[in-house]
Amino acid sequence: MIPYGKHFIDKEDIAAVIDVLRSAWLTTGPQVDSFETAVAEATGSGWGVAFSSGTAALHAAMYAIGVGPGDEVIVAAMTFAATANCVAYQRATPVFADVTPENLLIDCNGIEALITERTRAIIGVDYAGHPCDWDKLRRIADCHGLFLVADSCHALGSTYKGRPTGSIADLTAFSFHPVKHITTGEGGMITGTDPNLQLRLKRFRNHGIDSDFRQREKEGAWFYQMVDLGFNYRITDLQCALGKSQLRKLPRFLSQRRKIAGIYDQAFQNIDAVSPLAVSGDVEHAYHLYVVRIDFARTGSDRNTFFRYMQQKEIRTNVHYIPVHLHPYYREQYGTSPEQCPEAVKAYAQIVSLPMYPGLSETEQNHVIESIVQFFRGI
Ligand SMILES: *Cc1c(COP(=O)(O)O)cnc(C)c1O
């Protein structure tokens, strides 16, 4: 089976984890600090705070900027549920914004109509690895006094007008789940520049306590205070050693992903029913996903038939995503309805994610392309 996404681990990664197993620290220790520094450097941001998952990182971001009960946060509808869940965790309301049909990124033209007195922030999602139009989002956010948060879980290593993702929004979230660009098993990070937000993120990660164990040990002190209600969202030294080792390979991973995307782009030029998403001229795409829109209605076929066909060819395709406002939880708890974000709903009927990961061989990719060509020749 060729999956849609897959991690890549080598001997260096394994050795890095084994070294930590032999060291004095297993959880929050020197590896966490140095992984945070490495990601901050790689993304041109001031600092990084690492978490046990990308979801935990997003939740902490909402806490850090002070999102609470009664507040509203504008969230792109075409994303993984975690982007909206982090708002709901804080007992605030996610307000879903529609996306543009060309690249499924938040539609800046529709945002101002969603802003109310309770709006605190906008979360843009760099869907598939393509950065949002951050300059436009910044103008809207500044005009209304809102925080700008990037869910860049798809987009580590991408750039927008020459600026690296991670250095653009007030807070940027990354995920290190195995299907993402680099992995720590589970893990995530927030990057930013404001030292006050960094402090709040670290506190939230550690039960709301004002100092961490290592700080106290250095000072020979036992006293600490819990000043707010936080969580145990810590990541381990084992994971961060893996993350550092993976990060060294990021440039290679990105160029492999971009090469695969180029081959797909070329191959689908001659198949009318298959349209890759548009790529803007002012970004460097990170290609977490390679998404095509397939006009199944026009071909007289449907997506389930296509999925079954690809499965028979030992290829696993996927759908990213069911727009979040369609999930029963949001319909029941927040009264969302499909009509709120019609472009996201239209796209949902057509999108397919094709295999995209650094270890995908040329032979495997050719098999994917050939299978798709055959499918559309057959109908
Ligand atoms: C992966 C992902 C997350 C959550 O990350 P986890 O590390 O799996 O918790 C959030 N948002 C988006 C868009 C993602 O793709």
Coordinates of C-alpha atoms and ligand atoms in Angstrom, one line a residue, residues 53-55 58 79-80 82-83 125 151 153-154 175-177 180 186-187 288 321, ligand 1:
S53 CA 1.1 18.1 20.3
G54 CA 0.1 20.7 17.7
T55 CA -3.3 20.7 19.3
L58 CA -3.0 25.8 19.6
T79 CA -9.0 22.6 8.3
F80 CA -8.5 19.9 10.8
A82 CA -8.2 21.0 16.2
T83 CA -8.0 24.6 14.7
V125 CA -4.6 28.0 8.1
D151 CA -2.1 27.4 12.1
C153 CA 0.9 22.8 11.0
H154 CA 1.1 22.1 7.2
S175 CA 2.8 20.1 14.5
F176 CA 5.3 17.3 14.6
H177 CA 2.9 14.4 14.0
K180 CA 3.9 16.4 9.0
E186 CA 3.6 13.6 18.8
G187 CA 4.6 17.2 19.4
H288 CA 2.4 18.9 3.3
Y321 CA -10.9 17.9 5.2
Ligands
LIG1 C1 -1.9 18.2 12.3 C2 -2.7 19.4 12.5 C3 -3.1 19.9 13.8 C4 -2.9 19.2 15.1 O1 -1.7 18.8 15.3 P1 -1.5 17.5 16.3 O2 0.0 17.6 16.4 O3 -1.9 16.3 15.5 O4 -2.2 17.7 17.5 C5 -3.8 21.2 13.8 N1 -4.1 21.8 12.7 C6 -3.8 21.3 11.4 C7 -4.2 22.1 10.2 C8 -3.1 20.1 11.3 O5 -2.9 19.6 10.1

